[in-house]
């Protein structure tokens, strides 16, 4: 459900050009009469992000969350320092007038 569906890549067409004279084939029967079938290997989708696994994604998400939290903490601190500076300036300015 959460895995993306990749389109299948077109299979390259191979043009067979004989480079040597084919060997003479004799009318021999195969050694066994069973039918062998090859099992195709599961196709791995090729892409830029195909090397990522769950651990790598987890580390990237965790680092992103930590950096976002640090940025938010710096922003909140900067705002509170700015508000404190405005309040202190106002208090000092009212002291000078008296």
Short mmCIF file of C-alpha atoms in Angstrom, two decimals:
data_model
loop_
_atom_site.label_atom_id
_atom_site.label_comp_id
_atom_site.label_asym_id
_atom_site.label_seq_id
_atom_site.Cartn_x
_atom_site.Cartn_y
_atom_site.Cartn_z
CA UNK A 1 0.00 0.00 0.00
CA UNK A 2 2.79 2.43 0.88
CA UNK A 3 5.22 1.22 -1.77
CA UNK A 4 5.23 3.17 -5.01
CA UNK A 5 4.37 1.40 -8.23
CA UNK A 6 7.16 1.89 -10.74
CA UNK A 7 6.44 1.51 -14.41
CA UNK A 8 8.24 -1.36 -16.03
CA UNK A 9 11.18 -0.39 -18.17
CA UNK A 10 10.92 -1.40 -21.81
CA UNK A 11 12.99 -4.42 -22.63
CA UNK A 12 15.74 -3.69 -25.15
CA UNK A 13 15.40 -5.51 -28.41
CA UNK A 14 18.46 -7.55 -29.20
CA UNK A 15 19.31 -8.09 -32.83
CA UNK A 16 21.18 -11.34 -33.23
CA UNK A 17 23.88 -11.14 -35.84
CA UNK A 18 25.69 -14.44 -36.30
CA UNK A 19 29.43 -13.93 -36.31
CA UNK A 20 30.45 -17.52 -36.94
CA UNK A 21 29.18 -20.39 -39.00
CA UNK A 22 26.58 -22.30 -36.96
CA UNK A 23 27.51 -25.81 -35.93
CA UNK A 24 25.82 -28.76 -37.58
CA UNK A 25 22.99 -30.01 -35.41
CA UNK A 26 22.44 -33.72 -35.07
CA UNK A 27 19.09 -35.33 -34.37
CA UNK A 28 19.92 -36.34 -30.77
CA UNK A 29 17.18 -36.37 -28.17
CA UNK A 30 17.66 -34.33 -25.00
CA UNK A 31 19.21 -36.10 -22.01
CA UNK A 32 16.07 -35.79 -19.90
CA UNK A 33 12.46 -35.38 -20.92
CA UNK A 34 11.53 -32.99 -18.11
CA UNK A 35 10.70 -29.40 -18.91
CA UNK A 36 13.06 -26.97 -17.26
CA UNK A 37 11.84 -23.47 -16.63
CA UNK A 38 13.95 -20.65 -15.34
CA UNK A 39 12.60 -18.62 -12.48
CA UNK A 40 13.06 -14.92 -13.21
CA UNK A 41 14.76 -12.88 -10.52
CA UNK A 42 12.54 -10.26 -8.91
CA UNK A 43 13.01 -6.98 -10.73
CA UNK A 44 14.36 -4.19 -8.60
CA UNK A 45 13.15 -0.77 -9.65
CA UNK A 46 16.00 1.41 -10.83
CA UNK A 47 15.90 4.97 -9.65
CA UNK A 48 17.78 7.67 -7.84
CA UNK A 49 16.37 6.72 -4.43
CA UNK A 50 16.37 2.94 -4.78
CA UNK A 51 19.21 2.54 -2.25
CA UNK A 52 17.24 4.02 0.66
CA UNK A 53 15.87 1.72 3.30
CA UNK A 54 13.72 2.29 6.39
CA UNK A 55 16.72 2.98 8.64
CA UNK A 56 18.07 5.69 6.39
CA UNK A 57 14.69 7.35 6.07
CA UNK A 58 14.24 7.19 9.85
CA UNK A 59 17.59 8.89 10.47
CA UNK A 60 16.82 11.64 7.95
CA UNK A 61 13.40 12.29 9.48
CA UNK A 62 14.84 12.34 13.01
CA UNK A 63 17.62 14.76 12.08
CA UNK A 64 15.06 16.98 10.33
CA UNK A 65 12.82 17.05 13.41
CA UNK A 66 15.75 17.89 15.71
CA UNK A 67 16.99 20.69 13.46
CA UNK A 68 13.47 22.11 13.14
CA UNK A 69 13.08 22.08 16.94
CA UNK A 70 16.42 23.86 17.37
CA UNK A 71 15.43 26.50 14.83
CA UNK A 72 12.11 27.04 16.61
CA UNK A 73 13.92 27.38 19.96
CA UNK A 74 16.29 30.00 18.51
CA UNK A 75 13.37 31.93 17.03
CA UNK A 76 11.43 31.92 20.31
CA UNK A 77 14.54 33.05 22.20
CA UNK A 78 15.16 35.88 19.72
CA UNK A 79 11.58 37.11 20.05
CA UNK A 80 11.69 37.02 23.85
CA UNK A 81 15.02 38.91 23.93
CA UNK A 82 13.57 41.52 21.58
CA UNK A 83 10.48 41.97 23.78
CA UNK A 84 12.67 42.23 26.90
CA UNK A 85 14.84 44.86 25.18
CA UNK A 86 11.78 46.96 24.27
CA UNK A 87 10.45 46.74 27.84
CA UNK A 88 13.85 47.67 29.33
CA UNK A 89 14.20 50.60 26.93
CA UNK A 90 10.75 51.83 27.88
CA UNK A 91 11.49 51.56 31.62
CA UNK A 92 14.82 53.33 31.28
CA UNK A 93 13.31 56.08 29.15
CA UNK A 94 10.58 56.73 31.74
CA UNK A 95 13.20 56.88 34.52
CA UNK A 96 15.15 59.61 32.70
CA UNK A 97 12.06 61.80 32.32
CA UNK A 98 11.39 61.99 36.05
#
